Short mmCIF file of the C-alpha atoms (twelve columns), coordinates in Angstrom:
data_MODEL
# 
_entry.id   MODEL 
# 
loop_
_atom_site.group_PDB 
_atom_site.id 
_atom_site.type_symbol 
_atom_site.label_atom_id 
_atom_site.label_alt_id 
_atom_site.label_comp_id 
_atom_site.label_asym_id 
_atom_site.label_seq_id 
_atom_site.Cartn_x 
_atom_site.Cartn_y 
_atom_site.Cartn_z 
_atom_site.pdbx_PDB_model_num 
ATOM 1   C CA . MET A 1   -65.350 -145.149 -100.774 1 
ATOM 2   C CA . ALA A 2   -68.998 -145.313 -101.923 1 
ATOM 3   C CA . GLU A 3   -68.692 -142.015 -103.931 1 
ATOM 4   C CA . THR A 4   -65.464 -143.206 -105.531 1 
ATOM 5   C CA . THR A 5   -67.101 -146.451 -106.450 1 
ATOM 6   C CA . THR A 6   -70.087 -144.811 -107.850 1 
ATOM 7   C CA . SER A 7   -68.167 -142.374 -109.995 1 
ATOM 8   C CA . ARG A 8   -65.951 -145.110 -111.477 1 
ATOM 9   C CA . LEU A 9   -68.861 -147.381 -112.249 1 
ATOM 10  C CA . LEU A 10  -70.727 -144.569 -113.909 1 
ATOM 11  C CA . SER A 11  -68.019 -142.881 -115.841 1 
ATOM 12  C CA . GLU A 12  -65.493 -145.563 -116.755 1 
ATOM 13  C CA . ARG A 13  -67.629 -148.151 -118.632 1 
ATOM 14  C CA . LEU A 14  -66.508 -149.899 -121.782 1 
ATOM 15  C CA . HIS A 15  -68.535 -151.889 -124.354 1 
ATOM 16  C CA . ARG A 16  -67.346 -155.369 -125.194 1 
ATOM 17  C CA . ALA A 17  -68.221 -158.447 -127.244 1 
ATOM 18  C CA . CYS A 18  -68.368 -161.893 -125.735 1 
ATOM 19  C CA . PRO A 19  -64.937 -162.315 -123.907 1 
ATOM 20  C CA . VAL A 20  -64.881 -166.051 -124.577 1 
ATOM 21  C CA . CYS A 21  -65.782 -166.473 -128.237 1 
ATOM 22  C CA . GLY A 22  -65.952 -162.948 -129.554 1 
ATOM 23  C CA . SER A 23  -69.632 -163.034 -130.579 1 
ATOM 24  C CA . THR A 24  -71.268 -159.699 -131.036 1 
ATOM 25  C CA . ASP A 25  -74.811 -161.062 -130.843 1 
ATOM 26  C CA . GLN A 26  -76.147 -159.298 -127.696 1 
ATOM 27  C CA . SER A 27  -79.821 -159.781 -128.437 1 
ATOM 28  C CA . HIS A 28  -80.321 -162.273 -125.538 1 
ATOM 29  C CA . VAL A 29  -80.690 -160.087 -122.383 1 
ATOM 30  C CA . PHE A 30  -80.106 -162.282 -119.241 1 
ATOM 31  C CA . ALA A 31  -80.684 -159.545 -116.670 1 
ATOM 32  C CA . THR A 32  -81.138 -155.820 -116.737 1 
ATOM 33  C CA . GLU A 33  -78.839 -153.613 -114.578 1 
ATOM 34  C CA . SER A 34  -79.756 -153.333 -110.932 1 
ATOM 35  C CA . LEU A 35  -77.472 -150.973 -108.918 1 
ATOM 36  C CA . ASP A 36  -77.905 -148.831 -105.846 1 
ATOM 37  C CA . PHE A 37  -74.823 -146.545 -106.027 1 
ATOM 38  C CA . GLU A 38  -75.375 -145.197 -102.499 1 
ATOM 39  C CA . ALA A 39  -75.240 -148.712 -101.018 1 
ATOM 40  C CA . LEU A 40  -71.940 -149.599 -102.664 1 
ATOM 41  C CA . GLY A 41  -69.518 -149.536 -99.712  1 
ATOM 42  C CA . ASP A 42  -66.030 -150.803 -99.144  1 
ATOM 43  C CA . HIS A 43  -67.197 -154.426 -99.089  1 
ATOM 44  C CA . ALA A 44  -68.851 -154.193 -102.665 1 
ATOM 45  C CA . PHE A 45  -65.696 -155.717 -104.234 1 
ATOM 46  C CA . ALA A 46  -64.644 -157.930 -101.345 1 
ATOM 47  C CA . SER A 47  -64.686 -161.662 -101.377 1 
ATOM 48  C CA . ARG A 48  -67.190 -163.821 -99.453  1 
ATOM 49  C CA . LYS A 49  -69.280 -160.855 -98.594  1 
ATOM 50  C CA . ARG A 50  -72.957 -160.734 -97.643  1 
ATOM 51  C CA . PRO A 51  -75.019 -160.630 -100.964 1 
ATOM 52  C CA . GLU A 52  -76.065 -157.118 -102.014 1 
ATOM 53  C CA . ARG A 53  -78.446 -158.214 -104.778 1 
ATOM 54  C CA . MET A 54  -76.967 -155.905 -107.333 1 
ATOM 55  C CA . ARG A 55  -75.697 -156.581 -110.872 1 
ATOM 56  C CA . LEU A 56  -74.521 -155.088 -114.099 1 
ATOM 57  C CA . HIS A 57  -76.509 -155.522 -117.408 1 
ATOM 58  C CA . LEU A 58  -75.924 -159.042 -118.458 1 
ATOM 59  C CA . VAL A 59  -76.346 -160.721 -121.814 1 
ATOM 60  C CA . GLU A 60  -76.215 -164.448 -122.797 1 
ATOM 61  C CA . CYS A 61  -73.935 -165.529 -125.593 1 
ATOM 62  C CA . PRO A 62  -75.720 -167.791 -128.049 1 
ATOM 63  C CA . VAL A 63  -72.487 -169.205 -129.309 1 
ATOM 64  C CA . CYS A 64  -70.588 -170.293 -126.154 1 
ATOM 65  C CA . ASP A 65  -73.311 -169.990 -123.435 1 
ATOM 66  C CA . LEU A 66  -71.383 -167.421 -121.384 1 
ATOM 67  C CA . VAL A 67  -73.304 -164.711 -119.501 1 
ATOM 68  C CA . TYR A 68  -71.362 -161.511 -119.445 1 
ATOM 69  C CA . ALA A 69  -71.581 -157.718 -118.709 1 
ATOM 70  C CA . ASP A 70  -71.673 -156.051 -122.040 1 
ATOM 71  C CA . SER A 71  -70.722 -152.659 -120.530 1 
ATOM 72  C CA . PRO A 72  -68.420 -153.351 -117.596 1 
ATOM 73  C CA . PRO A 73  -66.195 -150.863 -115.712 1 
ATOM 74  C CA . ALA A 74  -62.923 -150.140 -117.313 1 
ATOM 75  C CA . PRO A 75  -59.974 -152.481 -116.212 1 
ATOM 76  C CA . GLU A 76  -58.221 -149.623 -114.490 1 
ATOM 77  C CA . ALA A 77  -61.261 -148.727 -112.545 1 
ATOM 78  C CA . LEU A 78  -61.685 -152.358 -111.463 1 
ATOM 79  C CA . ALA A 79  -58.111 -152.546 -110.270 1 
ATOM 80  C CA . SER A 80  -58.600 -149.564 -108.199 1 
ATOM 81  C CA . LEU A 81  -61.857 -150.755 -106.736 1 
ATOM 82  C CA . TYR A 82  -60.260 -154.133 -105.644 1 
ATOM 83  C CA . GLU A 83  -57.181 -152.408 -104.365 1 
ATOM 84  C CA . ASP A 84  -59.306 -150.502 -101.759 1 
ATOM 85  C CA . ALA A 85  -61.667 -153.453 -101.005 1 
ATOM 86  C CA . ALA A 86  -62.271 -154.504 -97.416  1 
ATOM 87  C CA . PHE A 87  -61.351 -157.978 -96.151  1 
ATOM 88  C CA . SER A 88  -63.070 -159.885 -93.337  1 
ATOM 89  C CA . SER A 89  -63.204 -163.478 -94.469  1 
ATOM 90  C CA . ALA A 90  -60.052 -165.207 -93.146  1 
ATOM 91  C CA . GLU A 91  -61.909 -168.074 -91.602  1 
ATOM 92  C CA . GLU A 92  -63.950 -168.841 -94.721  1 
ATOM 93  C CA . ALA A 93  -60.749 -168.504 -96.821  1 
ATOM 94  C CA . GLY A 94  -59.093 -171.260 -94.786  1 
ATOM 95  C CA . PHE A 95  -62.005 -173.602 -95.293  1 
ATOM 96  C CA . ALA A 96  -62.090 -172.879 -99.060  1 
ATOM 97  C CA . ALA A 97  -58.248 -173.424 -99.320  1 
ATOM 98  C CA . ARG A 98  -58.520 -176.874 -97.835  1 
ATOM 99  C CA . THR A 99  -61.384 -177.786 -100.190 1 
ATOM 100 C CA . TYR A 100 -59.315 -176.569 -103.186 1 
ATOM 101 C CA . ALA A 101 -56.248 -178.517 -102.078 1 
ATOM 102 C CA . ASP A 102 -58.226 -181.711 -101.936 1 
ATOM 103 C CA . ALA A 103 -59.374 -181.014 -105.563 1 
ATOM 104 C CA . VAL A 104 -55.928 -180.074 -106.783 1 
ATOM 105 C CA . GLU A 105 -53.945 -182.979 -105.298 1 
ATOM 106 C CA . PRO A 106 -55.117 -185.598 -107.839 1 
ATOM 107 C CA . LEU A 107 -54.385 -183.191 -110.747 1 
ATOM 108 C CA . ALA A 108 -50.929 -182.431 -109.364 1 
ATOM 109 C CA . GLN A 109 -49.984 -186.035 -110.018 1 
ATOM 110 C CA . ARG A 110 -50.002 -185.226 -113.746 1 
ATOM 111 C CA . LEU A 111 -47.549 -182.288 -113.538 1 
ATOM 112 C CA . PRO A 112 -44.017 -182.413 -114.795 1 
ATOM 113 C CA . ASP A 113 -42.859 -181.319 -111.322 1 
ATOM 114 C CA . ARG A 114 -43.936 -179.310 -108.320 1 
ATOM 115 C CA . ASP A 115 -41.558 -176.416 -108.784 1 
ATOM 116 C CA . GLY A 116 -43.329 -173.074 -109.594 1 
ATOM 117 C CA . ALA A 117 -46.954 -172.424 -108.644 1 
ATOM 118 C CA . LEU A 118 -48.896 -169.184 -108.858 1 
ATOM 119 C CA . ASP A 119 -52.313 -168.510 -107.234 1 
ATOM 120 C CA . ILE A 120 -54.219 -165.763 -108.975 1 
ATOM 121 C CA . GLY A 121 -56.452 -163.695 -106.583 1 
ATOM 122 C CA . THR A 122 -54.835 -165.339 -103.620 1 
ATOM 123 C CA . GLY A 123 -56.360 -163.111 -100.942 1 
ATOM 124 C CA . GLU A 124 -54.539 -163.632 -97.657  1 
ATOM 125 C CA . GLY A 125 -52.683 -166.584 -99.167  1 
ATOM 126 C CA . ALA A 126 -54.535 -169.504 -97.537  1 
ATOM 127 C CA . PHE A 127 -54.190 -171.637 -100.568 1 
ATOM 128 C CA . MET A 128 -50.526 -170.731 -100.917 1 
ATOM 129 C CA . VAL A 129 -50.035 -172.389 -97.576  1 
ATOM 130 C CA . GLU A 130 -51.811 -175.414 -98.864  1 
ATOM 131 C CA . LEU A 131 -49.559 -175.510 -101.912 1 
ATOM 132 C CA . GLN A 132 -46.571 -175.554 -99.661  1 
ATOM 133 C CA . ARG A 133 -48.072 -178.431 -97.701  1 
ATOM 134 C CA . LEU A 134 -48.613 -180.308 -100.974 1 
ATOM 135 C CA . GLY A 135 -44.792 -180.074 -101.591 1 
ATOM 136 C CA . PHE A 136 -44.744 -177.143 -104.140 1 
ATOM 137 C CA . THR A 137 -41.714 -174.877 -104.198 1 
ATOM 138 C CA . GLY A 138 -41.450 -171.530 -105.823 1 
ATOM 139 C CA . VAL A 139 -44.996 -170.665 -104.574 1 
ATOM 140 C CA . ALA A 140 -46.210 -167.130 -105.465 1 
ATOM 141 C CA . GLY A 141 -49.440 -165.203 -105.319 1 
ATOM 142 C CA . ILE A 142 -50.922 -162.198 -106.903 1 
ATOM 143 C CA . GLU A 143 -53.663 -160.130 -105.192 1 
ATOM 144 C CA . PRO A 144 -55.150 -156.760 -106.013 1 
ATOM 145 C CA . SER A 145 -56.505 -155.857 -102.651 1 
ATOM 146 C CA . VAL A 146 -54.230 -154.477 -99.906  1 
ATOM 147 C CA . GLU A 147 -56.124 -155.547 -96.766  1 
ATOM 148 C CA . PRO A 148 -55.893 -159.319 -97.314  1 
ATOM 149 C CA . ILE A 149 -52.151 -159.147 -97.989  1 
ATOM 150 C CA . ALA A 150 -51.716 -157.406 -94.624  1 
ATOM 151 C CA . ALA A 151 -53.631 -160.268 -92.989  1 
ATOM 152 C CA . ALA A 152 -51.581 -163.049 -94.654  1 
ATOM 153 C CA . PRO A 153 -49.577 -165.480 -92.675  1 
ATOM 154 C CA . ASP A 154 -45.856 -164.645 -92.118  1 
ATOM 155 C CA . SER A 155 -44.921 -167.839 -94.145  1 
ATOM 156 C CA . VAL A 156 -46.360 -166.442 -97.367  1 
ATOM 157 C CA . ARG A 157 -46.932 -162.700 -97.029  1 
ATOM 158 C CA . ALA A 158 -43.627 -161.774 -98.716  1 
ATOM 159 C CA . LEU A 159 -44.506 -164.160 -101.537 1 
ATOM 160 C CA . ILE A 160 -47.690 -162.178 -102.544 1 
ATOM 161 C CA . GLN A 161 -47.438 -159.474 -105.138 1 
ATOM 162 C CA . GLN A 162 -49.992 -156.641 -104.847 1 
ATOM 163 C CA . GLY A 163 -51.557 -156.024 -108.251 1 
ATOM 164 C CA . VAL A 164 -53.461 -157.773 -111.114 1 
ATOM 165 C CA . PHE A 165 -52.390 -160.709 -113.111 1 
ATOM 166 C CA . GLU A 166 -51.057 -159.681 -116.469 1 
ATOM 167 C CA . ALA A 167 -48.669 -160.758 -119.228 1 
ATOM 168 C CA . GLY A 168 -45.027 -161.101 -118.208 1 
ATOM 169 C CA . LEU A 169 -45.770 -161.491 -114.527 1 
ATOM 170 C CA . HIS A 170 -43.604 -164.547 -114.492 1 
ATOM 171 C CA . PRO A 171 -41.042 -165.849 -117.242 1 
ATOM 172 C CA . ALA A 172 -42.307 -168.041 -119.980 1 
ATOM 173 C CA . ASP A 173 -42.247 -171.738 -119.283 1 
ATOM 174 C CA . SER A 174 -41.566 -171.212 -115.615 1 
ATOM 175 C CA . LEU A 175 -44.576 -172.517 -113.748 1 
ATOM 176 C CA . SER A 176 -45.933 -175.988 -113.201 1 
ATOM 177 C CA . LEU A 177 -49.273 -174.883 -111.777 1 
ATOM 178 C CA . ILE A 178 -51.443 -171.697 -111.996 1 
ATOM 179 C CA . THR A 179 -54.651 -171.611 -109.981 1 
ATOM 180 C CA . CYS A 180 -57.484 -169.227 -110.158 1 
ATOM 181 C CA . PHE A 181 -60.287 -169.785 -107.691 1 
ATOM 182 C CA . GLN A 182 -63.440 -167.817 -107.622 1 
ATOM 183 C CA . THR A 183 -61.693 -165.126 -109.536 1 
ATOM 184 C CA . ILE A 184 -62.240 -165.690 -113.300 1 
ATOM 185 C CA . GLU A 185 -65.676 -164.077 -112.946 1 
ATOM 186 C CA . HIS A 186 -64.092 -160.824 -111.823 1 
ATOM 187 C CA . VAL A 187 -61.279 -160.293 -114.409 1 
ATOM 188 C CA . PRO A 188 -61.951 -157.854 -117.257 1 
ATOM 189 C CA . ASP A 189 -60.624 -160.141 -120.082 1 
ATOM 190 C CA . PRO A 190 -60.720 -163.883 -119.070 1 
ATOM 191 C CA . MET A 191 -59.369 -165.039 -122.457 1 
ATOM 192 C CA . ALA A 192 -56.272 -162.773 -122.083 1 
ATOM 193 C CA . MET A 193 -55.814 -164.293 -118.513 1 
ATOM 194 C CA . VAL A 194 -55.851 -167.860 -119.886 1 
ATOM 195 C CA . ARG A 195 -53.481 -167.039 -122.784 1 
ATOM 196 C CA . ASP A 196 -51.069 -165.162 -120.410 1 
ATOM 197 C CA . ALA A 197 -51.243 -168.112 -118.030 1 
ATOM 198 C CA . LEU A 198 -50.519 -170.503 -120.969 1 
ATOM 199 C CA . GLU A 199 -47.376 -168.515 -121.792 1 
ATOM 200 C CA . MET A 200 -46.066 -168.812 -118.127 1 
ATOM 201 C CA . LEU A 201 -46.726 -172.479 -117.875 1 
ATOM 202 C CA . LYS A 202 -44.094 -175.083 -118.522 1 
ATOM 203 C CA . PRO A 203 -45.025 -177.706 -121.084 1 
ATOM 204 C CA . GLY A 204 -47.186 -180.187 -119.321 1 
ATOM 205 C CA . GLY A 205 -48.134 -177.485 -116.714 1 
ATOM 206 C CA . MET A 206 -51.769 -176.926 -115.728 1 
ATOM 207 C CA . LEU A 207 -54.169 -174.122 -115.176 1 
ATOM 208 C CA . VAL A 208 -56.846 -174.975 -112.662 1 
ATOM 209 C CA . ILE A 209 -59.955 -172.849 -112.179 1 
ATOM 210 C CA . VAL A 210 -62.892 -172.782 -109.751 1 
ATOM 211 C CA . CYS A 211 -65.926 -170.832 -110.630 1 
ATOM 212 C CA . HIS A 212 -69.672 -170.674 -110.364 1 
ATOM 213 C CA . ASP A 213 -71.791 -172.804 -112.599 1 
ATOM 214 C CA . ARG A 214 -74.660 -170.727 -113.623 1 
ATOM 215 C CA . ARG A 215 -76.527 -173.707 -115.065 1 
ATOM 216 C CA . SER A 216 -76.342 -175.649 -111.777 1 
ATOM 217 C CA . PHE A 217 -79.576 -176.797 -110.203 1 
ATOM 218 C CA . VAL A 218 -79.318 -174.222 -107.302 1 
ATOM 219 C CA . ASN A 219 -78.500 -171.263 -109.525 1 
ATOM 220 C CA . ARG A 220 -81.267 -172.223 -112.005 1 
ATOM 221 C CA . THR A 221 -83.666 -172.440 -109.102 1 
ATOM 222 C CA . LEU A 222 -82.800 -169.237 -107.472 1 
ATOM 223 C CA . LYS A 223 -82.501 -167.323 -110.816 1 
ATOM 224 C CA . LEU A 224 -81.838 -163.634 -110.203 1 
ATOM 225 C CA . ARG A 225 -82.017 -164.236 -106.442 1 
ATOM 226 C CA . SER A 226 -78.795 -166.304 -106.533 1 
ATOM 227 C CA . PRO A 227 -75.765 -164.899 -104.764 1 
ATOM 228 C CA . ILE A 228 -73.855 -165.135 -108.076 1 
ATOM 229 C CA . MET A 229 -75.886 -162.141 -109.241 1 
ATOM 230 C CA . ASP A 230 -73.326 -159.699 -108.128 1 
ATOM 231 C CA . VAL A 231 -71.961 -156.387 -109.148 1 
ATOM 232 C CA . GLU A 232 -68.426 -157.865 -109.016 1 
ATOM 233 C CA . HIS A 233 -69.127 -160.439 -111.605 1 
ATOM 234 C CA . MET A 234 -68.106 -159.474 -115.126 1 
ATOM 235 C CA . GLN A 235 -69.101 -162.864 -116.480 1 
ATOM 236 C CA . LEU A 236 -70.749 -166.080 -115.337 1 
ATOM 237 C CA . PHE A 237 -69.714 -169.442 -116.750 1 
ATOM 238 C CA . SER A 238 -71.655 -172.717 -117.541 1 
ATOM 239 C CA . PRO A 239 -69.995 -176.083 -118.176 1 
ATOM 240 C CA . THR A 240 -69.878 -175.292 -121.951 1 
ATOM 241 C CA . SER A 241 -68.376 -171.766 -121.554 1 
ATOM 242 C CA . ILE A 242 -65.704 -172.581 -119.029 1 
ATOM 243 C CA . THR A 243 -64.389 -175.547 -121.081 1 
ATOM 244 C CA . GLN A 244 -64.522 -173.326 -124.266 1 
ATOM 245 C CA . LEU A 245 -62.522 -170.648 -122.444 1 
ATOM 246 C CA . LEU A 246 -59.797 -173.157 -121.726 1 
ATOM 247 C CA . SER A 247 -59.778 -174.944 -125.136 1 
ATOM 248 C CA . ARG A 248 -60.003 -171.663 -127.066 1 
ATOM 249 C CA . GLY A 249 -57.220 -170.278 -124.927 1 
ATOM 250 C CA . GLY A 250 -54.795 -173.049 -126.253 1 
ATOM 251 C CA . LEU A 251 -54.979 -175.594 -123.406 1 
ATOM 252 C CA . THR A 252 -55.382 -179.304 -124.071 1 
ATOM 253 C CA . GLY A 253 -56.785 -182.167 -122.006 1 
ATOM 254 C CA . VAL A 254 -59.497 -179.877 -120.742 1 
ATOM 255 C CA . GLY A 255 -61.645 -181.368 -117.990 1 
ATOM 256 C CA . ARG A 256 -64.392 -180.354 -115.672 1 
ATOM 257 C CA . ASP A 257 -66.076 -181.597 -112.426 1 
ATOM 258 C CA . VAL A 258 -68.383 -180.469 -109.707 1 
ATOM 259 C CA . ILE A 259 -66.763 -179.090 -106.592 1 
ATOM 260 C CA . ARG A 260 -68.456 -179.162 -103.145 1 
ATOM 261 C CA . ASN A 261 -67.634 -176.513 -100.617 1 
ATOM 262 C CA . LYS A 262 -67.307 -176.745 -96.859  1 
ATOM 263 C CA . TYR A 263 -67.976 -173.633 -94.711  1 
ATOM 264 C CA . PRO A 264 -69.337 -172.954 -91.249  1 
ATOM 265 C CA . ALA A 265 -73.063 -172.962 -91.143  1 
ATOM 266 C CA . ARG A 266 -73.167 -169.201 -90.343  1 
ATOM 267 C CA . TYR A 267 -71.554 -168.492 -93.619  1 
ATOM 268 C CA . TRP A 268 -74.092 -170.469 -95.585  1 
ATOM 269 C CA . ALA A 269 -76.846 -168.748 -93.608  1 
ATOM 270 C CA . GLN A 270 -75.695 -165.272 -94.772  1 
ATOM 271 C CA . LEU A 271 -76.107 -166.319 -98.375  1 
ATOM 272 C CA . LEU A 272 -79.758 -167.346 -98.095  1 
ATOM 273 C CA . PRO A 273 -82.086 -165.205 -100.324 1 
ATOM 274 C CA . LEU A 274 -84.550 -164.481 -97.426  1 
ATOM 275 C CA . PRO A 275 -86.334 -161.216 -96.588  1 
ATOM 276 C CA . GLY A 276 -84.429 -159.052 -94.169  1 
ATOM 277 C CA . ALA A 277 -86.338 -159.758 -90.913  1 
ATOM 278 C CA . LEU A 278 -86.484 -163.467 -91.557  1 
ATOM 279 C CA . HIS A 279 -82.844 -163.610 -92.485  1 
ATOM 280 C CA . ARG A 280 -81.809 -161.807 -89.335  1 
ATOM 281 C CA . GLY A 281 -84.054 -164.071 -87.280  1 
ATOM 282 C CA . PHE A 282 -82.552 -167.214 -88.767  1 
ATOM 283 C CA . GLU A 283 -78.990 -166.068 -88.296  1 
ATOM 284 C CA . GLY A 284 -79.795 -165.161 -84.699  1 
ATOM 285 C CA . ALA A 285 -81.318 -168.459 -83.976  1 
ATOM 286 C CA . LEU A 286 -78.329 -170.241 -85.520  1 
ATOM 287 C CA . ALA A 287 -75.907 -168.246 -83.443  1 
ATOM 288 C CA . LYS A 288 -77.998 -168.908 -80.283  1 
ATOM 289 C CA . SER A 289 -78.070 -172.593 -80.891  1 
ATOM 290 C CA . GLY A 290 -74.234 -172.718 -81.125  1 
ATOM 291 C CA . LEU A 291 -74.460 -174.480 -84.542  1 
ATOM 292 C CA . GLY A 292 -73.228 -171.470 -86.547  1 
ATOM 293 C CA . ALA A 293 -69.518 -172.738 -86.274  1 
ATOM 294 C CA . ARG A 294 -70.308 -176.285 -87.489  1 
ATOM 295 C CA . PRO A 295 -68.781 -177.053 -90.815  1 
ATOM 296 C CA . VAL A 296 -71.282 -178.076 -93.491  1 
ATOM 297 C CA . THR A 297 -70.390 -179.432 -97.018  1 
ATOM 298 C CA . LEU A 298 -72.794 -178.470 -99.793  1 
ATOM 299 C CA . ASN A 299 -73.009 -178.548 -103.525 1 
ATOM 300 C CA . VAL A 300 -73.893 -174.921 -104.225 1 
ATOM 301 C CA . GLY A 301 -73.291 -174.786 -107.942 1 
ATOM 302 C CA . ASN A 302 -69.464 -174.376 -108.186 1 
ATOM 303 C CA . GLN A 303 -67.303 -176.159 -110.796 1 
ATOM 304 C CA . LEU A 304 -63.638 -177.158 -111.179 1 
ATOM 305 C CA . ALA A 305 -62.058 -176.913 -114.575 1 
ATOM 306 C CA . TRP A 306 -58.595 -177.499 -115.848 1 
ATOM 307 C CA . GLY A 307 -56.396 -177.665 -118.893 1 
ATOM 308 C CA . THR A 308 -52.793 -178.496 -119.738 1 
ATOM 309 C CA . LYS A 309 -50.094 -176.709 -121.787 1 
ATOM 310 C CA . PRO A 310 -49.142 -178.780 -124.692 1 
ATOM 311 C CA . ARG A 311 -45.834 -180.531 -124.389 1 
# 
């Protein structure tokens, strides 16, 4: 897998302008590329992995405030990389799904109905289960990786399509809700994703996104040591760039809020930017104390954003 990953990252690069506003001003270098191709294993493109401290070459858009990779892997290479990615985060996915359900429930009150919901990058379908609990019918998921689908609960496994989100995946005006949680950073063309979602939504339907806020206190403090500096991330959003993505994509009533995540303490521990020996010692002490399984809610710099299809 490492050799395949390396060859695709090296040979299938593209050049692109800002994927939100189209600006070609790439004079503001945010971070130089830092990759160890020999270390890119089968978890390199997996969700909720241990940080590898690698990144693509990133520039900062002076128009919309997006940070993005100006020479990312080709979309076909990304799809293949995600298809083969390992999966080992079922427990954390369950915690995340419950957090997202709590955030979506108030927004769902504004929908025309609860018939037709699609979760983009659904993993093993934990949030699809939450959607069913919230009373949604016609629930579906799209997931590029094979392993998480195999690990999905029986109640939703058959409702998950293996592949990438694209135009025509669902009929026009057929969905009341489309969700995209911690996935928008990974897609090769976020504006195309928003516009394709807009086409599939019913009038009054809503697209809801959760993503990192690169300008949050924790990410500004950690800078390049932040876990969001990751080879998987094709773009990183700020409050300005995520709301511009939605409004430029044709959605109205665009809103944004902070979202706080709840995970077991041992998961938070693995994200800490500590030297190797100190990191291992801290995780070991946490496990020995029995506190590793205790759920902890933190504001770690994530944001919730939404927009509605005009009626």
